[in-house]
PDB file of C-alpha atoms in Angstrom:
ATOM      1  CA  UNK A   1       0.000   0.000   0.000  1.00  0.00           C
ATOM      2  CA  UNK A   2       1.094   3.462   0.003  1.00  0.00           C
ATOM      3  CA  UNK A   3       3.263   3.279  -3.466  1.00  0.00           C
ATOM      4  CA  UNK A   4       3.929   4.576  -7.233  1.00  0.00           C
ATOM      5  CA  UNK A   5       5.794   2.900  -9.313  1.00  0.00           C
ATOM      6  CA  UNK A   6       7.577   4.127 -12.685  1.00  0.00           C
ATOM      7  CA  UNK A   7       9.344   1.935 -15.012  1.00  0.00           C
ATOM      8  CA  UNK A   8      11.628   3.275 -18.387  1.00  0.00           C
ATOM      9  CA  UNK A   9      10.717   7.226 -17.777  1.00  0.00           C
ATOM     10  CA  UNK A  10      13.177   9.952 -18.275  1.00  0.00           C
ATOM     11  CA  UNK A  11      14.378  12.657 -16.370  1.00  0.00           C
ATOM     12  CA  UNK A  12      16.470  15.544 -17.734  1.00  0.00           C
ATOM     13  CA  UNK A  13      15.655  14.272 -21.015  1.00  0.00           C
ATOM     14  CA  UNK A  14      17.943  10.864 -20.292  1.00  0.00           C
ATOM     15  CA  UNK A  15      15.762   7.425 -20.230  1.00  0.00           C
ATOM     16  CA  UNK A  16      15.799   5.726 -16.036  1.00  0.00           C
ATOM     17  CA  UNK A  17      14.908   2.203 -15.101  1.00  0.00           C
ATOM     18  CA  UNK A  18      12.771   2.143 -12.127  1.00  0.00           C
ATOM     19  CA  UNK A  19      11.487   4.361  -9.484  1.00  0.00           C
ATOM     20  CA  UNK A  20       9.479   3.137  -6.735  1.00  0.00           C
ATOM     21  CA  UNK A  21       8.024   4.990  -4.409  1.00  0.00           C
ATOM     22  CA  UNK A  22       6.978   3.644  -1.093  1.00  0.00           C
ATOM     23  CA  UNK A  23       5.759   6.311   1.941  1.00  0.00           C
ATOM     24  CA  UNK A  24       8.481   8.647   2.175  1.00  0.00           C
ATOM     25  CA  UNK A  25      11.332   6.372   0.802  1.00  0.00           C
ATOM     26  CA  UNK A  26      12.666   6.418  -2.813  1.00  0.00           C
ATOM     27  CA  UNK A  27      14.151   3.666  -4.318  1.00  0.00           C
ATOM     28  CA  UNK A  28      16.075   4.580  -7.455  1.00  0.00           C
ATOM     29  CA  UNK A  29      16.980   1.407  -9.660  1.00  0.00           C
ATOM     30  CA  UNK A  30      18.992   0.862 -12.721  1.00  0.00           C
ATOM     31  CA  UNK A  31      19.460  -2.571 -14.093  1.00  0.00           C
ATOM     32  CA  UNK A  32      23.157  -3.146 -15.799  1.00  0.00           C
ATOM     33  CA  UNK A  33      23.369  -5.882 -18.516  1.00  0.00           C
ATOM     34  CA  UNK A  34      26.648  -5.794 -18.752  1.00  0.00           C
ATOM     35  CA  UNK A  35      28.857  -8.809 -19.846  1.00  0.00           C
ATOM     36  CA  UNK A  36      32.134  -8.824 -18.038  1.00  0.00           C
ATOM     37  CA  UNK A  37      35.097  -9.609 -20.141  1.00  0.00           C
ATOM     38  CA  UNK A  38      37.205 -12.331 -19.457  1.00  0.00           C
ATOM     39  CA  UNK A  39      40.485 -11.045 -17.628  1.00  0.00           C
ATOM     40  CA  UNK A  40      43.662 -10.786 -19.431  1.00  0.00           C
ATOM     41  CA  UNK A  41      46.792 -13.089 -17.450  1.00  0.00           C
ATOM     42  CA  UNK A  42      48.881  -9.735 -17.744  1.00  0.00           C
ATOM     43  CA  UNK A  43      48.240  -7.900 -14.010  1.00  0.00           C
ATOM     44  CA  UNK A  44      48.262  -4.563 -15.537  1.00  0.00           C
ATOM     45  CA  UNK A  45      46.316  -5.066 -18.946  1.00  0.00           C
ATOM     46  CA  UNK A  46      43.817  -7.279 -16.741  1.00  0.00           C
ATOM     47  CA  UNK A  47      42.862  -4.395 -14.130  1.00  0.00           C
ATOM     48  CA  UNK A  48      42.385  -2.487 -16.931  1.00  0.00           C
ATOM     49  CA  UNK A  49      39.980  -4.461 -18.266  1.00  0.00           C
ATOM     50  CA  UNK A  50      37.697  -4.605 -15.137  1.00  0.00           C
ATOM     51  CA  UNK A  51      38.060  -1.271 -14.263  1.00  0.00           C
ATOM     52  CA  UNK A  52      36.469  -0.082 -17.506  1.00  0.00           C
ATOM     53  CA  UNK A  53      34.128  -2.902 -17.010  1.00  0.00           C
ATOM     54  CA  UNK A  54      33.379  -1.795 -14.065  1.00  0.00           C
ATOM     55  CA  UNK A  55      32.540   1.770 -15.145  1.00  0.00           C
ATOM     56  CA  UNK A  56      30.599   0.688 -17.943  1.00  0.00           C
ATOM     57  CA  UNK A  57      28.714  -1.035 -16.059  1.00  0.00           C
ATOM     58  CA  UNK A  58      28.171   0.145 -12.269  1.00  0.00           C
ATOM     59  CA  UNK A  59      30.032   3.279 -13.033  1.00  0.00           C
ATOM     60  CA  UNK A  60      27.242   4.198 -15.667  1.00  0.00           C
ATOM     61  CA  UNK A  61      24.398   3.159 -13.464  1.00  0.00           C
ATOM     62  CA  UNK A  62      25.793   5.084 -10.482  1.00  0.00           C
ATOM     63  CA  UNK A  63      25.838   7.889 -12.719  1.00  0.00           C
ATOM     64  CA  UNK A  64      22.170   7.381 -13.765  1.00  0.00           C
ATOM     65  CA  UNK A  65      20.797   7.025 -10.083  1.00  0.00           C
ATOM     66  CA  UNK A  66      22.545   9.958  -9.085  1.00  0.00           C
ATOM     67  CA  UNK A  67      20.369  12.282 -11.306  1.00  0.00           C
ATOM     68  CA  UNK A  68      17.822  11.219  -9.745  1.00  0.00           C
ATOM     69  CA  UNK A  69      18.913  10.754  -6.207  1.00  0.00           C
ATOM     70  CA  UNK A  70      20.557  14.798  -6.467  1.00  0.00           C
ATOM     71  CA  UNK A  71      16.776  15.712  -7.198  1.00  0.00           C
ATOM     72  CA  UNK A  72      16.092  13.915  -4.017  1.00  0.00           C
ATOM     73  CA  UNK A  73      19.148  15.333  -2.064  1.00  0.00           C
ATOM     74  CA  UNK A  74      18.425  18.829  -3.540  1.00  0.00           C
ATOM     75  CA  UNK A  75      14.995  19.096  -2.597  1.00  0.00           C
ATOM     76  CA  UNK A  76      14.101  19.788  -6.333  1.00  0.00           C
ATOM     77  CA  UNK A  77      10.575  18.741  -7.902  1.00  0.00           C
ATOM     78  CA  UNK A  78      11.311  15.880  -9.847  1.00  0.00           C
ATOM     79  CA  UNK A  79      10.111  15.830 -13.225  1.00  0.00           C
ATOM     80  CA  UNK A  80       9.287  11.996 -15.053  1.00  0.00           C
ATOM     81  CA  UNK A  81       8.589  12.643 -18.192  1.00  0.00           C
ATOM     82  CA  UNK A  82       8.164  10.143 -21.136  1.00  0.00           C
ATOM     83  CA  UNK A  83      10.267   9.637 -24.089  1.00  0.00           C
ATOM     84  CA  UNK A  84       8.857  12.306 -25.971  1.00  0.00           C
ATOM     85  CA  UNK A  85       9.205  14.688 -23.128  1.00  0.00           C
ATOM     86  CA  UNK A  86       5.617  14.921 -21.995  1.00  0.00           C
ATOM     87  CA  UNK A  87       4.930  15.396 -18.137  1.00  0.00           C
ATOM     88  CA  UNK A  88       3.831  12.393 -16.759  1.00  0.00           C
ATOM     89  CA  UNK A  89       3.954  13.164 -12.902  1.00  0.00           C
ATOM     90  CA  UNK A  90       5.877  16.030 -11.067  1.00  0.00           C
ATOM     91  CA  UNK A  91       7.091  14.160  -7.387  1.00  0.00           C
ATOM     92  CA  UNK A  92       7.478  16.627  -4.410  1.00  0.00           C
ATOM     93  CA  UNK A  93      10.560  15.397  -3.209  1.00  0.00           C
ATOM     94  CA  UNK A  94      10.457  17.088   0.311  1.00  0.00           C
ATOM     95  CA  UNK A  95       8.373  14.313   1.026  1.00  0.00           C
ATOM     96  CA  UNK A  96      11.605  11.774   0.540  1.00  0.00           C
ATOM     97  CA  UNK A  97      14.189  13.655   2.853  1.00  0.00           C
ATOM     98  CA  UNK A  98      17.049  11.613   3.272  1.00  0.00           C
ATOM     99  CA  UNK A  99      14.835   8.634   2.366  1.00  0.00           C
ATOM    100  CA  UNK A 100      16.312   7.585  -0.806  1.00  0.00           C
ATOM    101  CA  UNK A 101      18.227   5.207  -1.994  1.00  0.00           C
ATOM    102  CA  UNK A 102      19.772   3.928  -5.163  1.00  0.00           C
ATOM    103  CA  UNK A 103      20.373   0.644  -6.388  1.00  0.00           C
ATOM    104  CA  UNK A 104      22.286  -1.107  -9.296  1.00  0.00           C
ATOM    105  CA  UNK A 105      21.116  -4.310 -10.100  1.00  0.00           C
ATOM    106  CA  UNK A 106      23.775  -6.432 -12.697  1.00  0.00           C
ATOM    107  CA  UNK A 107      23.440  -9.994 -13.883  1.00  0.00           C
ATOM    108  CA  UNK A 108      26.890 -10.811 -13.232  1.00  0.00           C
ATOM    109  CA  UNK A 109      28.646 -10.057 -10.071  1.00  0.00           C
ATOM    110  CA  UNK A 110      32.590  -8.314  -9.822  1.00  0.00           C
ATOM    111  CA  UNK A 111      32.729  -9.417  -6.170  1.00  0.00           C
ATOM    112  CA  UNK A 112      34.761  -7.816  -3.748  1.00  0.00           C
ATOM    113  CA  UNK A 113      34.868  -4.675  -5.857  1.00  0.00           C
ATOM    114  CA  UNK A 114      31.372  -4.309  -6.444  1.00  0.00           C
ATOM    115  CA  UNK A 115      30.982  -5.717  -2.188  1.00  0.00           C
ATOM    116  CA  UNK A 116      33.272  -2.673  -1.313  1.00  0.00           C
ATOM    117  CA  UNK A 117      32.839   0.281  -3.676  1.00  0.00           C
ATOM    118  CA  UNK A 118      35.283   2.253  -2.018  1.00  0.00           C
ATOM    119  CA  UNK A 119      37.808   0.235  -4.192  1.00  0.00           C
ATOM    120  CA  UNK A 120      36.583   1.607  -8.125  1.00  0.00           C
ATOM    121  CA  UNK A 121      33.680   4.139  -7.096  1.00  0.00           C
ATOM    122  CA  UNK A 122      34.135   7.680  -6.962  1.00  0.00           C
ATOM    123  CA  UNK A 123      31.913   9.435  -4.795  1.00  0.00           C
ATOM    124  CA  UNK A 124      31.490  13.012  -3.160  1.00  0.00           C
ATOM    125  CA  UNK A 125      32.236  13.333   0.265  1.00  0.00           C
ATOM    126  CA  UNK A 126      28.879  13.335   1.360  1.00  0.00           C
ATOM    127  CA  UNK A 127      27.219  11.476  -0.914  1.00  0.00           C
ATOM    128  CA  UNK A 128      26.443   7.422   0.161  1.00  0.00           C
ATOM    129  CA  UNK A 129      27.455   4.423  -1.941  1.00  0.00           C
ATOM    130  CA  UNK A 130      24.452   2.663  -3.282  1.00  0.00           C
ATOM    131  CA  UNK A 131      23.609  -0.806  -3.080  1.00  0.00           C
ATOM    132  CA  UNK A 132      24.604  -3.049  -5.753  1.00  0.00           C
ATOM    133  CA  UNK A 133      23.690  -6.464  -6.382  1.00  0.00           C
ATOM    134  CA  UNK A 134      23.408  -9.205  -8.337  1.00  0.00           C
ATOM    135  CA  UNK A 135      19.953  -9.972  -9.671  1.00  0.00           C
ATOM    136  CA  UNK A 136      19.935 -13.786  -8.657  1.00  0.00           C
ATOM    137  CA  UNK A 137      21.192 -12.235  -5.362  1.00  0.00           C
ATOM    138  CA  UNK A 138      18.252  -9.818  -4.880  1.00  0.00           C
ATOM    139  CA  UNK A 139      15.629 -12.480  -5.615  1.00  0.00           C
ATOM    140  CA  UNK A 140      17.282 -14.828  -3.315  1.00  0.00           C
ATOM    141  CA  UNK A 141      17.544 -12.292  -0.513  1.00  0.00           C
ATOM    142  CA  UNK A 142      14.109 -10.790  -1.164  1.00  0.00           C
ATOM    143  CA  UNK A 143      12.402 -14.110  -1.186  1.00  0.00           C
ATOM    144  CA  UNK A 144      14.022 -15.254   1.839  1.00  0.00           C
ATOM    145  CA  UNK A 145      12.662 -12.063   3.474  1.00  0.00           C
ATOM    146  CA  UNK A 146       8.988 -12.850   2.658  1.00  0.00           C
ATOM    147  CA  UNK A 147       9.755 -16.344   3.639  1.00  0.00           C
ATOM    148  CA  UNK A 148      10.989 -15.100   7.557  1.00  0.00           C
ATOM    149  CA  UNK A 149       8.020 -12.610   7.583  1.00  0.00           C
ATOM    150  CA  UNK A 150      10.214  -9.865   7.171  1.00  0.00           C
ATOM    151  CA  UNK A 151       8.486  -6.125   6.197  1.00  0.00           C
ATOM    152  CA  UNK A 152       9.369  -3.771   4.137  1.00  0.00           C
ATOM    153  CA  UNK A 153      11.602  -1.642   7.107  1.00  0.00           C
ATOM    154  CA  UNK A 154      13.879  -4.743   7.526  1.00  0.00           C
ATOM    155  CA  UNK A 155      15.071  -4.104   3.709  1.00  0.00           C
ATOM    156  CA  UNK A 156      14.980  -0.900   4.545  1.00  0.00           C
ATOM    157  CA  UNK A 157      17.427  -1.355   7.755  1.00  0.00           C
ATOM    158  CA  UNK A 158      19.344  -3.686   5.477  1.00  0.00           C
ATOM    159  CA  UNK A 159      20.190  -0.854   2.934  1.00  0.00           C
ATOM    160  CA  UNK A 160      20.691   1.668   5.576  1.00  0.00           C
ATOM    161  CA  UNK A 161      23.449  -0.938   7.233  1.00  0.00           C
ATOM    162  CA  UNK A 162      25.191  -2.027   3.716  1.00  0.00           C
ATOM    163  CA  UNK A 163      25.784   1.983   3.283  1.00  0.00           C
ATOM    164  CA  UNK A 164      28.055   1.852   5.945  1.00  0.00           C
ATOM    165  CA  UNK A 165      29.953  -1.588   5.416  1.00  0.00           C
ATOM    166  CA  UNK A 166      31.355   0.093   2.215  1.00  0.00           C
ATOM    167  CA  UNK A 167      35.594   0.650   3.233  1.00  0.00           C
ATOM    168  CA  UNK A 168      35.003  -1.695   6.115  1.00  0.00           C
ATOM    169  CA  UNK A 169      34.059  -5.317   3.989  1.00  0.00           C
ATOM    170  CA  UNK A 170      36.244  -7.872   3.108  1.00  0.00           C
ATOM    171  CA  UNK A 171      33.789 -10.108   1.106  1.00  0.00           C
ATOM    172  CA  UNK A 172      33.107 -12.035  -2.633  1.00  0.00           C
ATOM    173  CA  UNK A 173      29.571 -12.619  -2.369  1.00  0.00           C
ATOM    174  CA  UNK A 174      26.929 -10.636  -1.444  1.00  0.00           C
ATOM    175  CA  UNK A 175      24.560 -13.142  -0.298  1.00  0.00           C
ATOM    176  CA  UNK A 176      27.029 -13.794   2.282  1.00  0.00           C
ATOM    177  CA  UNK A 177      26.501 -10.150   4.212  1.00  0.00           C
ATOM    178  CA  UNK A 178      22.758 -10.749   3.313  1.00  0.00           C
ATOM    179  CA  UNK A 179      23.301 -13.659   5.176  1.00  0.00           C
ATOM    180  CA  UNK A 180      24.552 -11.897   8.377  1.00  0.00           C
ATOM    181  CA  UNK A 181      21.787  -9.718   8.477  1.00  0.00           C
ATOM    182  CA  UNK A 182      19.207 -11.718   8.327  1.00  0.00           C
ATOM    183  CA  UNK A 183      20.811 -14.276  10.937  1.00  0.00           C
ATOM    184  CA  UNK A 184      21.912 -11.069  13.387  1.00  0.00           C
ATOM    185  CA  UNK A 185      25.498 -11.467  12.848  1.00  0.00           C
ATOM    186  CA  UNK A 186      25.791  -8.111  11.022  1.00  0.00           C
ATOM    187  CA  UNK A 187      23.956  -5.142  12.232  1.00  0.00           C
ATOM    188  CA  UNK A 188      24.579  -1.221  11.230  1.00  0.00           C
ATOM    189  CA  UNK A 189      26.158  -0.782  14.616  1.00  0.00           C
ATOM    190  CA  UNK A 190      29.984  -0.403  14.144  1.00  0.00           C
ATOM    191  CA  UNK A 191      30.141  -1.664  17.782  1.00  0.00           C
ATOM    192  CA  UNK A 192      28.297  -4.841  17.235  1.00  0.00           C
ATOM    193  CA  UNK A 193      29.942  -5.999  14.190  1.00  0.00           C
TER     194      UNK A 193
END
């Protein structure tokens, strides 16, 4: 209850995935494609490779949630408009203070780079990392949710936590920290870690 949902509309005149809207959280979702490459044996021509697979892929969705999150973050009405650039709604985002998060969803996982951002991602200073996952991952974690009766707050606690394990995660697999939330082994409390 309580939700919009918007799938392929564009904003700033550049097409976006998803945008759902759920009380006075934002989730801003772009879905990535992307094929890695298979890594070269040389070291240096091989982290070449995945870093510009990694911006062409997570890289270019940050960059697309971040239009929308800065709407968010600036407090500006946010336009979604249709391919032909016809108003379709105009959101009050006041409503989404500090509510909103992005997420990246990808078919094929980098592992630790894409577990700890920090390592590839360039960020401003006060900006957050957003979430990104796997797609087999999300369903995975998402059904186990509904499965343990979880609600819509307890993903909601989940993203808040991840935000901060970014610079502080040593992990391949992001099921694995899904895992240690869900079983109380990870929490968003530095001091309970």
């Amino acid at each position: 209850k309580n939700y919009k949902y918007y799938e392929s509309y564009y904003v700033d005149g550049c097409e976006q995935d998803i945008l759902f809207l759920w009380k006075n959280y934002a989730f801003i979702i772009e879905a990535k494609g992307y094929n890695l490459r298979e890594p070269l044996r040389d070291p240096n021509k091989a982290f070449v490779r995945i870093k510009d697979d990694f911006k062409n892929s997570i890289g270019y969705g940050y960059t697309q949630t971040k239009r929308v999150e800065q709407k968010f973050i600036d407090q500006i009405p946010l336009r979604i408009e249709d391919k032909d650039g016809n108003l379709i709604k105009e959101i009050d985002t006041t409503k989404f203070k500090e509510n909103e998060f992005s997420i990246i969803v990808n078919i094929n996982s980098f592992g630790q780079i894409q577990n700890d951002l920090s390592t590839l991602l360039e960020i401003q200073e006060d900006d957050v990392y957003p979430w990104v996952v796997k797609l087999d991952d999300l369903e995975v974690f998402l059904l186990t949710m509904t499965a343990q009766n979880l609600t819509p707050q307890d993903f909601i606690n989940y993203l808040l936590m991840r935000e901060q394990l970014h610079e502080n995660l040593i992990c391949s697999d992001e099921l694995e920290v899904c895992g240690g939330y869900l079983s109380g082994l990870i929490t968003g409390d530095q001091n309970k870690k």
